[in-house]
């Protein structure tokens, strides 16, 4: 220990000699600050005022420009002028396009969980190889929507697909649409089994640690939780769905006992050549049926979640993508592409779906609708329109009864997923 | 985090007025020891002008930090905040961890940046990334030598020998790239273009900064190739 006098002299020497002579970053001199600690690093970026209690905002991932758009639902349904309240960059690597893919927001409306897919074709090349092929591991980011900062990140497997927070908030499930794994296995004449199956990652939303990596099926993509967070259904590229017991998965049970796979077709294809090409899952409000969207055939296939059996199949007007069930549980809405629009079904009848309407969406309003959400006590729908997957896309608000366009706002390039942010 | 913790230990200075934080920040700006890594040899000043150097002809990878605080965005829009912009430099180029915003050293650095940022708001600066690398036609070798001196020599020392380079971790240009060029089957010039445009990113690794089109034009890069890889 130095006698106190020596310390005084040191400090004093720092004063007179300036910093050049005696400066040592490990022992900084006492400083006079002009800016209080809580205001350090304030800058010139414009950030929207954080959402207030009860306010509804939509968080949209823009796959091609590595940004997230925040859209005011209130402004969107009144025409859309100025509805995009923020668009900010996400990602961990400043130069590379990382492909923010799907997103969910916690019940406090504070944090968004964004899957980074590293799948952005033509996103960089040189002697060190091609980028954006989905050959690099993905990440899930925890983004503070109040400050727009990425506050934590966790590595997951290649090509994270859907990202969904469980209704009880205990886990984030992440599917992996790992087409490379399917192709690699096929190159070795392997079409089923562990070499083809990708994992669902379960993550702790608070610590952002991995809770479990559970092998499930080939290229799982869409996903829906049951109400209590124990049941999870995912679409598998092998013309199957998989029903996962989440509670048992988190308790560490043997994988073989907690995943039930259901074949969706009489004549299923393989993951390499699927006939349905399962893409998304929409669960009924009572958890009894998971409706699987077929991207290749445009069919919607029912899976009974209790018995793990296939139910009826409905042909949609276009290729089936993501959907939603109304809060009241009486209606199902599914977006379709190729014939662009939104199909709405009545799900109250016994075991039967009755078509209520098909809202056709024109190319100048909403090219390639990709996902849809019920909002405003089920009176309205929010739809993400991918556009040509190169230029900016849009989010539109529709009247849920008439399909009338209430508003439209342009967002970033190739928008993909939507999550609803509501501050309690 | 180490650096931000260590510098929490502030020496008491009884008997004299405390040093203005911005002044400490100015010293930190030019000191490689801002990073706690023993392998780091660069400071903020290696890659950024802060308005203090007398117009020596230097081509720097990073933009000037004069008026950096009140820009609306950084890194060509890829960084959501000033803090995130600096975090990128610390993590990718200086082997340090992200800033602890409230640590004395980081507050001092901020106050220095603030002191050189009188304009508010200030316009954003463009940063065009060359994503897909293609060869660049070779230009005048004499001009290329000047570009090398202005853009590369601070770190790499003399071309072809590495004499006077910053540390043994810095490659000898272009000799150290010959092996990879042969192995990858790409011309040596393309390998150099890739490193200059991508730095450590796009799967390359290391800590060399990337040069955007704004910091180093294709014409200057072509001249550089004419100097480094002369036509036989």
mmCIF file with all atom_site columns, N, CA and C in Angstrom, chain A residues 15 19 23 25-26 28-35 37 41-45 47 89 92-94 96-97 123-128 131 149-150, chain B residues 3 7 10-11 13 16-17 19 21 23 28 31 33 69 71 74 77-78 80-82 92 98-99 106-107 110-111 131-133 180 194 201-202:
data_model
loop_
_atom_site.group_PDB
_atom_site.id
_atom_site.type_symbol
_atom_site.label_atom_id
_atom_site.label_alt_id
_atom_site.label_comp_id
_atom_site.label_asym_id
_atom_site.label_entity_id
_atom_site.label_seq_id
_atom_site.pdbx_PDB_ins_code
_atom_site.Cartn_x
_atom_site.Cartn_y
_atom_site.Cartn_z
_atom_site.occupancy
_atom_site.B_iso_or_equiv
_atom_site.pdbx_formal_charge
_atom_site.auth_seq_id
_atom_site.auth_comp_id
_atom_site.auth_asym_id
_atom_site.auth_atom_id
_atom_site.pdbx_PDB_model_num
ATOM 1   N N  . UNK A 1 15  ? -2.157  16.508  -12.711 1.00 0.00 ? 15  UNK A N  1
ATOM 2   C CA . UNK A 1 15  ? -2.703  17.831  -12.989 1.00 0.00 ? 15  UNK A CA 1
ATOM 3   C C  . UNK A 1 15  ? -1.725  18.730  -13.717 1.00 0.00 ? 15  UNK A C  1
ATOM 4   N N  . UNK A 1 19  ? -1.894  15.199  -19.376 1.00 0.00 ? 19  UNK A N  1
ATOM 5   C CA . UNK A 1 19  ? -2.102  13.760  -19.420 1.00 0.00 ? 19  UNK A CA 1
ATOM 6   C C  . UNK A 1 19  ? -0.972  13.030  -20.111 1.00 0.00 ? 19  UNK A C  1
ATOM 7   N N  . UNK A 1 23  ? -0.079  9.694   -17.945 1.00 0.00 ? 23  UNK A N  1
ATOM 8   C CA . UNK A 1 23  ? -1.389  9.117   -18.194 1.00 0.00 ? 23  UNK A CA 1
ATOM 9   C C  . UNK A 1 23  ? -1.328  7.600   -18.218 1.00 0.00 ? 23  UNK A C  1
ATOM 10  N N  . UNK A 1 25  ? -4.288  4.495   -18.516 1.00 0.00 ? 25  UNK A N  1
ATOM 11  C CA . UNK A 1 25  ? -5.723  4.188   -18.561 1.00 0.00 ? 25  UNK A CA 1
ATOM 12  C C  . UNK A 1 25  ? -6.205  3.346   -17.382 1.00 0.00 ? 25  UNK A C  1
ATOM 13  N N  . UNK A 1 26  ? -5.287  2.635   -16.716 1.00 0.00 ? 26  UNK A N  1
ATOM 14  C CA . UNK A 1 26  ? -5.723  1.853   -15.567 1.00 0.00 ? 26  UNK A CA 1
ATOM 15  C C  . UNK A 1 26  ? -5.907  2.714   -14.328 1.00 0.00 ? 26  UNK A C  1
ATOM 16  N N  . UNK A 1 28  ? -7.006  6.384   -14.023 1.00 0.00 ? 28  UNK A N  1
ATOM 17  C CA . UNK A 1 28  ? -7.397  7.694   -14.535 1.00 0.00 ? 28  UNK A CA 1
ATOM 18  C C  . UNK A 1 28  ? -7.379  8.715   -13.411 1.00 0.00 ? 28  UNK A C  1
ATOM 19  N N  . UNK A 1 29  ? -7.051  9.950   -13.756 1.00 0.00 ? 29  UNK A N  1
ATOM 20  C CA . UNK A 1 29  ? -7.130  11.003  -12.747 1.00 0.00 ? 29  UNK A CA 1
ATOM 21  C C  . UNK A 1 29  ? -8.584  11.258  -12.363 1.00 0.00 ? 29  UNK A C  1
ATOM 22  N N  . UNK A 1 30  ? -8.782  11.918  -11.285 1.00 0.00 ? 30  UNK A N  1
ATOM 23  C CA . UNK A 1 30  ? -10.144 12.328  -10.927 1.00 0.00 ? 30  UNK A CA 1
ATOM 24  C C  . UNK A 1 30  ? -10.652 13.274  -12.008 1.00 0.00 ? 30  UNK A C  1
ATOM 25  N N  . UNK A 1 31  ? -11.900 13.091  -12.388 1.00 0.00 ? 31  UNK A N  1
ATOM 26  C CA . UNK A 1 31  ? -12.404 13.865  -13.531 1.00 0.00 ? 31  UNK A CA 1
ATOM 27  C C  . UNK A 1 31  ? -13.593 14.722  -13.139 1.00 0.00 ? 31  UNK A C  1
ATOM 28  N N  . UNK A 1 32  ? -13.718 15.823  -13.851 1.00 0.00 ? 32  UNK A N  1
ATOM 29  C CA . UNK A 1 32  ? -14.911 16.662  -13.740 1.00 0.00 ? 32  UNK A CA 1
ATOM 30  C C  . UNK A 1 32  ? -15.760 16.409  -14.977 1.00 0.00 ? 32  UNK A C  1
ATOM 31  N N  . UNK A 1 33  ? -16.956 15.890  -14.770 1.00 0.00 ? 33  UNK A N  1
ATOM 32  C CA . UNK A 1 33  ? -17.837 15.569  -15.898 1.00 0.00 ? 33  UNK A CA 1
ATOM 33  C C  . UNK A 1 33  ? -18.821 16.699  -16.165 1.00 0.00 ? 33  UNK A C  1
ATOM 34  N N  . UNK A 1 34  ? -19.019 16.977  -17.452 1.00 0.00 ? 34  UNK A N  1
ATOM 35  C CA . UNK A 1 34  ? -20.047 17.953  -17.837 1.00 0.00 ? 34  UNK A CA 1
ATOM 36  C C  . UNK A 1 34  ? -21.408 17.288  -17.975 1.00 0.00 ? 34  UNK A C  1
ATOM 37  N N  . UNK A 1 35  ? -21.380 15.978  -18.267 1.00 0.00 ? 35  UNK A N  1
ATOM 38  C CA . UNK A 1 35  ? -22.620 15.256  -18.560 1.00 0.00 ? 35  UNK A CA 1
ATOM 39  C C  . UNK A 1 35  ? -22.830 14.226  -17.454 1.00 0.00 ? 35  UNK A C  1
ATOM 40  N N  . UNK A 1 37  ? -23.950 10.827  -15.566 1.00 0.00 ? 37  UNK A N  1
ATOM 41  C CA . UNK A 1 37  ? -23.762 9.450   -16.040 1.00 0.00 ? 37  UNK A CA 1
ATOM 42  C C  . UNK A 1 37  ? -24.972 8.943   -16.818 1.00 0.00 ? 37  UNK A C  1
ATOM 43  N N  . UNK A 1 41  ? -23.604 9.170   -23.649 1.00 0.00 ? 41  UNK A N  1
ATOM 44  C CA . UNK A 1 41  ? -23.880 8.484   -24.914 1.00 0.00 ? 41  UNK A CA 1
ATOM 45  C C  . UNK A 1 41  ? -25.222 8.873   -25.527 1.00 0.00 ? 41  UNK A C  1
ATOM 46  N N  . UNK A 1 42  ? -25.829 9.952   -25.066 1.00 0.00 ? 42  UNK A N  1
ATOM 47  C CA . UNK A 1 42  ? -26.984 10.469  -25.802 1.00 0.00 ? 42  UNK A CA 1
ATOM 48  C C  . UNK A 1 42  ? -26.483 10.990  -27.141 1.00 0.00 ? 42  UNK A C  1
ATOM 49  N N  . UNK A 1 43  ? -27.317 10.818  -28.176 1.00 0.00 ? 43  UNK A N  1
ATOM 50  C CA . UNK A 1 43  ? -26.833 11.123  -29.517 1.00 0.00 ? 43  UNK A CA 1
ATOM 51  C C  . UNK A 1 43  ? -27.917 11.760  -30.362 1.00 0.00 ? 43  UNK A C  1
ATOM 52  N N  . UNK A 1 44  ? -27.670 11.858  -31.673 1.00 0.00 ? 44  UNK A N  1
ATOM 53  C CA . UNK A 1 44  ? -28.582 12.583  -32.544 1.00 0.00 ? 44  UNK A CA 1
ATOM 54  C C  . UNK A 1 44  ? -29.646 11.732  -33.222 1.00 0.00 ? 44  UNK A C  1
ATOM 55  N N  . UNK A 1 45  ? -29.707 10.437  -32.907 1.00 0.00 ? 45  UNK A N  1
ATOM 56  C CA . UNK A 1 45  ? -30.717 9.599   -33.560 1.00 0.00 ? 45  UNK A CA 1
ATOM 57  C C  . UNK A 1 45  ? -32.103 9.993   -33.064 1.00 0.00 ? 45  UNK A C  1
ATOM 58  N N  . UNK A 1 47  ? -35.547 8.840   -31.990 1.00 0.00 ? 47  UNK A N  1
ATOM 59  C CA . UNK A 1 47  ? -36.249 7.624   -31.570 1.00 0.00 ? 47  UNK A CA 1
ATOM 60  C C  . UNK A 1 47  ? -37.658 8.018   -31.181 1.00 0.00 ? 47  UNK A C  1
ATOM 61  N N  . UNK A 1 89  ? -31.907 -0.319  -37.388 1.00 0.00 ? 89  UNK A N  1
ATOM 62  C CA . UNK A 1 89  ? -31.139 -1.510  -37.753 1.00 0.00 ? 89  UNK A CA 1
ATOM 63  C C  . UNK A 1 89  ? -31.042 -2.517  -36.609 1.00 0.00 ? 89  UNK A C  1
ATOM 64  N N  . UNK A 1 92  ? -25.774 -8.061  -35.597 1.00 0.00 ? 92  UNK A N  1
ATOM 65  C CA . UNK A 1 92  ? -24.552 -8.029  -34.802 1.00 0.00 ? 92  UNK A CA 1
ATOM 66  C C  . UNK A 1 92  ? -23.345 -7.633  -35.631 1.00 0.00 ? 92  UNK A C  1
ATOM 67  N N  . UNK A 1 93  ? -23.425 -7.771  -36.931 1.00 0.00 ? 93  UNK A N  1
ATOM 68  C CA . UNK A 1 93  ? -22.280 -7.512  -37.789 1.00 0.00 ? 93  UNK A CA 1
ATOM 69  C C  . UNK A 1 93  ? -22.637 -6.360  -38.727 1.00 0.00 ? 93  UNK A C  1
ATOM 70  N N  . UNK A 1 94  ? -21.911 -5.235  -38.620 1.00 0.00 ? 94  UNK A N  1
ATOM 71  C CA . UNK A 1 94  ? -22.366 -4.041  -39.326 1.00 0.00 ? 94  UNK A CA 1
ATOM 72  C C  . UNK A 1 94  ? -22.366 -4.143  -40.854 1.00 0.00 ? 94  UNK A C  1
ATOM 73  N N  . UNK A 1 96  ? -22.466 -7.025  -42.877 1.00 0.00 ? 96  UNK A N  1
ATOM 74  C CA . UNK A 1 96  ? -23.143 -8.141  -43.532 1.00 0.00 ? 96  UNK A CA 1
ATOM 75  C C  . UNK A 1 96  ? -24.644 -8.014  -43.393 1.00 0.00 ? 96  UNK A C  1
ATOM 76  N N  . UNK A 1 97  ? -25.352 -8.462  -44.425 1.00 0.00 ? 97  UNK A N  1
ATOM 77  C CA . UNK A 1 97  ? -26.803 -8.537  -44.302 1.00 0.00 ? 97  UNK A CA 1
ATOM 78  C C  . UNK A 1 97  ? -27.139 -9.852  -43.620 1.00 0.00 ? 97  UNK A C  1
ATOM 79  N N  . UNK A 1 123 ? -25.877 -11.764 -50.704 1.00 0.00 ? 123 UNK A N  1
ATOM 80  C CA . UNK A 1 123 ? -25.533 -10.803 -49.668 1.00 0.00 ? 123 UNK A CA 1
ATOM 81  C C  . UNK A 1 123 ? -24.055 -10.749 -49.378 1.00 0.00 ? 123 UNK A C  1
ATOM 82  N N  . UNK A 1 124 ? -23.218 -11.012 -50.350 1.00 0.00 ? 124 UNK A N  1
ATOM 83  C CA . UNK A 1 124 ? -21.779 -10.876 -50.142 1.00 0.00 ? 124 UNK A CA 1
ATOM 84  C C  . UNK A 1 124 ? -21.023 -12.078 -50.661 1.00 0.00 ? 124 UNK A C  1
ATOM 85  N N  . UNK A 1 125 ? -19.952 -11.795 -51.432 1.00 0.00 ? 125 UNK A N  1
ATOM 86  C CA . UNK A 1 125 ? -19.149 -12.897 -51.949 1.00 0.00 ? 125 UNK A CA 1
ATOM 87  C C  . UNK A 1 125 ? -17.738 -12.418 -52.222 1.00 0.00 ? 125 UNK A C  1
ATOM 88  N N  . UNK A 1 126 ? -16.837 -13.356 -52.319 1.00 0.00 ? 126 UNK A N  1
ATOM 89  C CA . UNK A 1 126 ? -15.431 -13.065 -52.594 1.00 0.00 ? 126 UNK A CA 1
ATOM 90  C C  . UNK A 1 126 ? -14.661 -14.359 -52.505 1.00 0.00 ? 126 UNK A C  1
ATOM 91  N N  . UNK A 1 127 ? -13.322 -14.279 -52.572 1.00 0.00 ? 127 UNK A N  1
ATOM 92  C CA . UNK A 1 127 ? -12.524 -15.498 -52.482 1.00 0.00 ? 127 UNK A CA 1
ATOM 93  C C  . UNK A 1 127 ? -12.818 -16.327 -51.225 1.00 0.00 ? 127 UNK A C  1
ATOM 94  N N  . UNK A 1 128 ? -13.310 -15.679 -50.153 1.00 0.00 ? 128 UNK A N  1
ATOM 95  C CA . UNK A 1 128 ? -13.637 -16.442 -48.950 1.00 0.00 ? 128 UNK A CA 1
ATOM 96  C C  . UNK A 1 128 ? -15.020 -17.077 -49.014 1.00 0.00 ? 128 UNK A C  1
ATOM 97  N N  . UNK A 1 131 ? -21.900 -15.476 -49.091 1.00 0.00 ? 131 UNK A N  1
ATOM 98  C CA . UNK A 1 131 ? -22.627 -15.205 -47.860 1.00 0.00 ? 131 UNK A CA 1
ATOM 99  C C  . UNK A 1 131 ? -24.105 -15.220 -48.067 1.00 0.00 ? 131 UNK A C  1
ATOM 100 N N  . UNK A 1 149 ? -31.889 -0.693  -28.873 1.00 0.00 ? 149 UNK A N  1
ATOM 101 C CA . UNK A 1 149 ? -30.592 -1.359  -28.759 1.00 0.00 ? 149 UNK A CA 1
ATOM 102 C C  . UNK A 1 149 ? -30.790 -2.870  -28.685 1.00 0.00 ? 149 UNK A C  1
ATOM 103 N N  . UNK A 1 150 ? -29.871 -3.600  -29.318 1.00 0.00 ? 150 UNK A N  1
ATOM 104 C CA . UNK A 1 150 ? -29.818 -5.049  -29.152 1.00 0.00 ? 150 UNK A CA 1
ATOM 105 C C  . UNK A 1 150 ? -29.098 -5.305  -27.840 1.00 0.00 ? 150 UNK A C  1
ATOM 106 N N  . UNK B 2 3   ? -11.735 -3.581  -19.396 1.00 0.00 ? 3   UNK B N  1
ATOM 107 C CA . UNK B 2 3   ? -11.281 -2.204  -19.432 1.00 0.00 ? 3   UNK B CA 1
ATOM 108 C C  . UNK B 2 3   ? -12.241 -1.285  -18.686 1.00 0.00 ? 3   UNK B C  1
ATOM 109 N N  . UNK B 2 7   ? -10.837 0.758   -15.203 1.00 0.00 ? 7   UNK B N  1
ATOM 110 C CA . UNK B 2 7   ? -10.680 2.194   -15.119 1.00 0.00 ? 7   UNK B CA 1
ATOM 111 C C  . UNK B 2 7   ? -11.671 2.828   -14.157 1.00 0.00 ? 7   UNK B C  1
ATOM 112 N N  . UNK B 2 10  ? -10.344 5.080   -9.895  1.00 0.00 ? 10  UNK B N  1
ATOM 113 C CA . UNK B 2 10  ? -9.849  6.420   -10.181 1.00 0.00 ? 10  UNK B CA 1
ATOM 114 C C  . UNK B 2 10  ? -8.909  6.861   -9.067  1.00 0.00 ? 10  UNK B C  1
ATOM 115 N N  . UNK B 2 11  ? -7.763  7.394   -9.456  1.00 0.00 ? 11  UNK B N  1
ATOM 116 C CA . UNK B 2 11  ? -6.822  7.883   -8.454  1.00 0.00 ? 11  UNK B CA 1
ATOM 117 C C  . UNK B 2 11  ? -7.373  9.160   -7.821  1.00 0.00 ? 11  UNK B C  1
ATOM 118 N N  . UNK B 2 13  ? -7.387  12.720  -6.221  1.00 0.00 ? 13  UNK B N  1
ATOM 119 C CA . UNK B 2 13  ? -6.491  13.835  -6.492  1.00 0.00 ? 13  UNK B CA 1
ATOM 120 C C  . UNK B 2 13  ? -6.834  14.989  -5.568  1.00 0.00 ? 13  UNK B C  1
ATOM 121 N N  . UNK B 2 16  ? -5.903  19.312  -5.854  1.00 0.00 ? 16  UNK B N  1
ATOM 122 C CA . UNK B 2 16  ? -5.898  19.975  -7.142  1.00 0.00 ? 16  UNK B CA 1
ATOM 123 C C  . UNK B 2 16  ? -7.228  19.734  -7.822  1.00 0.00 ? 16  UNK B C  1
ATOM 124 N N  . UNK B 2 17  ? -7.568  20.603  -8.744  1.00 0.00 ? 17  UNK B N  1
ATOM 125 C CA . UNK B 2 17  ? -8.868  20.497  -9.397  1.00 0.00 ? 17  UNK B CA 1
ATOM 126 C C  . UNK B 2 17  ? -8.908  19.240  -10.253 1.00 0.00 ? 17  UNK B C  1
ATOM 127 N N  . UNK B 2 19  ? -9.457  16.811  -13.433 1.00 0.00 ? 19  UNK B N  1
ATOM 128 C CA . UNK B 2 19  ? -9.224  17.051  -14.858 1.00 0.00 ? 19  UNK B CA 1
ATOM 129 C C  . UNK B 2 19  ? -10.555 17.010  -15.610 1.00 0.00 ? 19  UNK B C  1
ATOM 130 N N  . UNK B 2 21  ? -13.245 15.860  -17.980 1.00 0.00 ? 21  UNK B N  1
ATOM 131 C CA . UNK B 2 21  ? -13.389 14.519  -18.547 1.00 0.00 ? 21  UNK B CA 1
ATOM 132 C C  . UNK B 2 21  ? -13.049 14.501  -20.036 1.00 0.00 ? 21  UNK B C  1
ATOM 133 N N  . UNK B 2 23  ? -10.849 16.079  -21.584 1.00 0.00 ? 23  UNK B N  1
ATOM 134 C CA . UNK B 2 23  ? -9.401  16.051  -21.783 1.00 0.00 ? 23  UNK B CA 1
ATOM 135 C C  . UNK B 2 23  ? -8.867  14.622  -21.601 1.00 0.00 ? 23  UNK B C  1
ATOM 136 N N  . UNK B 2 28  ? -7.535  9.180   -24.161 1.00 0.00 ? 28  UNK B N  1
ATOM 137 C CA . UNK B 2 28  ? -7.985  7.801   -24.392 1.00 0.00 ? 28  UNK B CA 1
ATOM 138 C C  . UNK B 2 28  ? -8.193  7.543   -25.882 1.00 0.00 ? 28  UNK B C  1
ATOM 139 N N  . UNK B 2 31  ? -5.040  6.422   -27.460 1.00 0.00 ? 31  UNK B N  1
ATOM 140 C CA . UNK B 2 31  ? -4.243  5.459   -26.697 1.00 0.00 ? 31  UNK B CA 1
ATOM 141 C C  . UNK B 2 31  ? -4.738  4.032   -26.930 1.00 0.00 ? 31  UNK B C  1
ATOM 142 N N  . UNK B 2 33  ? -4.157  1.576   -25.326 1.00 0.00 ? 33  UNK B N  1
ATOM 143 C CA . UNK B 2 33  ? -4.470  0.910   -24.056 1.00 0.00 ? 33  UNK B CA 1
ATOM 144 C C  . UNK B 2 33  ? -5.923  1.118   -23.628 1.00 0.00 ? 33  UNK B C  1
ATOM 145 N N  . UNK B 2 69  ? -21.389 13.046  -32.916 1.00 0.00 ? 69  UNK B N  1
ATOM 146 C CA . UNK B 2 69  ? -22.384 12.706  -31.884 1.00 0.00 ? 69  UNK B CA 1
ATOM 147 C C  . UNK B 2 69  ? -23.813 12.936  -32.353 1.00 0.00 ? 69  UNK B C  1
ATOM 148 N N  . UNK B 2 71  ? -25.107 13.037  -35.365 1.00 0.00 ? 71  UNK B N  1
ATOM 149 C CA . UNK B 2 71  ? -25.595 12.445  -36.606 1.00 0.00 ? 71  UNK B CA 1
ATOM 150 C C  . UNK B 2 71  ? -26.846 11.613  -36.273 1.00 0.00 ? 71  UNK B C  1
ATOM 151 N N  . UNK B 2 74  ? -25.243 5.995   -38.051 1.00 0.00 ? 74  UNK B N  1
ATOM 152 C CA . UNK B 2 74  ? -23.810 5.748   -38.174 1.00 0.00 ? 74  UNK B CA 1
ATOM 153 C C  . UNK B 2 74  ? -23.583 4.460   -38.950 1.00 0.00 ? 74  UNK B C  1
ATOM 154 N N  . UNK B 2 77  ? -25.979 3.668   -41.595 1.00 0.00 ? 77  UNK B N  1
ATOM 155 C CA . UNK B 2 77  ? -27.320 3.261   -41.177 1.00 0.00 ? 77  UNK B CA 1
ATOM 156 C C  . UNK B 2 77  ? -27.341 1.937   -40.436 1.00 0.00 ? 77  UNK B C  1
ATOM 157 N N  . UNK B 2 78  ? -26.196 1.256   -40.333 1.00 0.00 ? 78  UNK B N  1
ATOM 158 C CA . UNK B 2 78  ? -26.193 -0.073  -39.717 1.00 0.00 ? 78  UNK B CA 1
ATOM 159 C C  . UNK B 2 78  ? -26.069 -0.046  -38.199 1.00 0.00 ? 78  UNK B C  1
ATOM 160 N N  . UNK B 2 80  ? -27.528 1.571   -34.698 1.00 0.00 ? 80  UNK B N  1
ATOM 161 C CA . UNK B 2 80  ? -28.708 2.311   -34.239 1.00 0.00 ? 80  UNK B CA 1
ATOM 162 C C  . UNK B 2 80  ? -28.390 3.446   -33.273 1.00 0.00 ? 80  UNK B C  1
ATOM 163 N N  . UNK B 2 81  ? -27.152 3.537   -32.801 1.00 0.00 ? 81  UNK B N  1
ATOM 164 C CA . UNK B 2 81  ? -26.818 4.596   -31.848 1.00 0.00 ? 81  UNK B CA 1
ATOM 165 C C  . UNK B 2 81  ? -25.323 4.880   -31.933 1.00 0.00 ? 81  UNK B C  1
ATOM 166 N N  . UNK B 2 82  ? -24.934 6.028   -31.394 1.00 0.00 ? 82  UNK B N  1
ATOM 167 C CA . UNK B 2 82  ? -23.506 6.354   -31.316 1.00 0.00 ? 82  UNK B CA 1
ATOM 168 C C  . UNK B 2 82  ? -22.774 5.272   -30.530 1.00 0.00 ? 82  UNK B C  1
ATOM 169 N N  . UNK B 2 92  ? -14.814 -5.305  -32.988 1.00 0.00 ? 92  UNK B N  1
ATOM 170 C CA . UNK B 2 92  ? -14.270 -5.905  -34.207 1.00 0.00 ? 92  UNK B CA 1
ATOM 171 C C  . UNK B 2 92  ? -12.828 -5.512  -34.503 1.00 0.00 ? 92  UNK B C  1
ATOM 172 N N  . UNK B 2 98  ? -17.948 -4.451  -25.449 1.00 0.00 ? 98  UNK B N  1
ATOM 173 C CA . UNK B 2 98  ? -18.791 -3.286  -25.647 1.00 0.00 ? 98  UNK B CA 1
ATOM 174 C C  . UNK B 2 98  ? -18.661 -2.310  -24.475 1.00 0.00 ? 98  UNK B C  1
ATOM 175 N N  . UNK B 2 99  ? -18.994 -1.094  -24.745 1.00 0.00 ? 99  UNK B N  1
ATOM 176 C CA . UNK B 2 99  ? -18.898 -0.034  -23.754 1.00 0.00 ? 99  UNK B CA 1
ATOM 177 C C  . UNK B 2 99  ? -19.823 -0.284  -22.570 1.00 0.00 ? 99  UNK B C  1
ATOM 178 N N  . UNK B 2 106 ? -15.509 5.414   -20.273 1.00 0.00 ? 106 UNK B N  1
ATOM 179 C CA . UNK B 2 106 ? -16.413 5.559   -21.418 1.00 0.00 ? 106 UNK B CA 1
ATOM 180 C C  . UNK B 2 106 ? -17.084 6.930   -21.384 1.00 0.00 ? 106 UNK B C  1
ATOM 181 N N  . UNK B 2 107 ? -17.398 7.421   -20.188 1.00 0.00 ? 107 UNK B N  1
ATOM 182 C CA . UNK B 2 107 ? -17.980 8.769   -20.100 1.00 0.00 ? 107 UNK B CA 1
ATOM 183 C C  . UNK B 2 107 ? -16.982 9.815   -20.587 1.00 0.00 ? 107 UNK B C  1
ATOM 184 N N  . UNK B 2 110 ? -16.889 9.748   -24.313 1.00 0.00 ? 110 UNK B N  1
ATOM 185 C CA . UNK B 2 110 ? -18.098 10.404  -24.820 1.00 0.00 ? 110 UNK B CA 1
ATOM 186 C C  . UNK B 2 110 ? -17.950 11.926  -24.737 1.00 0.00 ? 110 UNK B C  1
ATOM 187 N N  . UNK B 2 111 ? -17.452 12.406  -23.632 1.00 0.00 ? 111 UNK B N  1
ATOM 188 C CA . UNK B 2 111 ? -17.351 13.868  -23.496 1.00 0.00 ? 111 UNK B CA 1
ATOM 189 C C  . UNK B 2 111 ? -16.347 14.446  -24.483 1.00 0.00 ? 111 UNK B C  1
ATOM 190 N N  . UNK B 2 131 ? -20.291 -5.383  -51.352 1.00 0.00 ? 131 UNK B N  1
ATOM 191 C CA . UNK B 2 131 ? -20.672 -6.705  -50.838 1.00 0.00 ? 131 UNK B CA 1
ATOM 192 C C  . UNK B 2 131 ? -20.041 -7.821  -51.658 1.00 0.00 ? 131 UNK B C  1
ATOM 193 N N  . UNK B 2 132 ? -20.223 -7.712  -52.950 1.00 0.00 ? 132 UNK B N  1
ATOM 194 C CA . UNK B 2 132 ? -19.728 -8.781  -53.823 1.00 0.00 ? 132 UNK B CA 1
ATOM 195 C C  . UNK B 2 132 ? -18.437 -8.320  -54.494 1.00 0.00 ? 132 UNK B C  1
ATOM 196 N N  . UNK B 2 133 ? -17.347 -9.000  -54.139 1.00 0.00 ? 133 UNK B N  1
ATOM 197 C CA . UNK B 2 133 ? -16.023 -8.550  -54.558 1.00 0.00 ? 133 UNK B CA 1
ATOM 198 C C  . UNK B 2 133 ? -15.739 -8.966  -55.995 1.00 0.00 ? 133 UNK B C  1
ATOM 199 N N  . UNK B 2 180 ? -2.899  -17.832 -49.834 1.00 0.00 ? 180 UNK B N  1
ATOM 200 C CA . UNK B 2 180 ? -4.361  -17.971 -49.927 1.00 0.00 ? 180 UNK B CA 1
ATOM 201 C C  . UNK B 2 180 ? -4.839  -17.813 -51.366 1.00 0.00 ? 180 UNK B C  1
ATOM 202 N N  . UNK B 2 194 ? -10.583 -8.075  -51.771 1.00 0.00 ? 194 UNK B N  1
ATOM 203 C CA . UNK B 2 194 ? -11.529 -8.610  -50.790 1.00 0.00 ? 194 UNK B CA 1
ATOM 204 C C  . UNK B 2 194 ? -11.167 -8.169  -49.377 1.00 0.00 ? 194 UNK B C  1
ATOM 205 N N  . UNK B 2 201 ? -14.890 -8.960  -41.941 1.00 0.00 ? 201 UNK B N  1
ATOM 206 C CA . UNK B 2 201 ? -16.278 -9.425  -42.098 1.00 0.00 ? 201 UNK B CA 1
ATOM 207 C C  . UNK B 2 201 ? -16.415 -10.441 -43.231 1.00 0.00 ? 201 UNK B C  1
ATOM 208 N N  . UNK B 2 202 ? -17.603 -10.892 -43.466 1.00 0.00 ? 202 UNK B N  1
ATOM 209 C CA . UNK B 2 202 ? -17.915 -11.870 -44.517 1.00 0.00 ? 202 UNK B CA 1
ATOM 210 C C  . UNK B 2 202 ? -17.021 -13.110 -44.389 1.00 0.00 ? 202 UNK B C  1
#
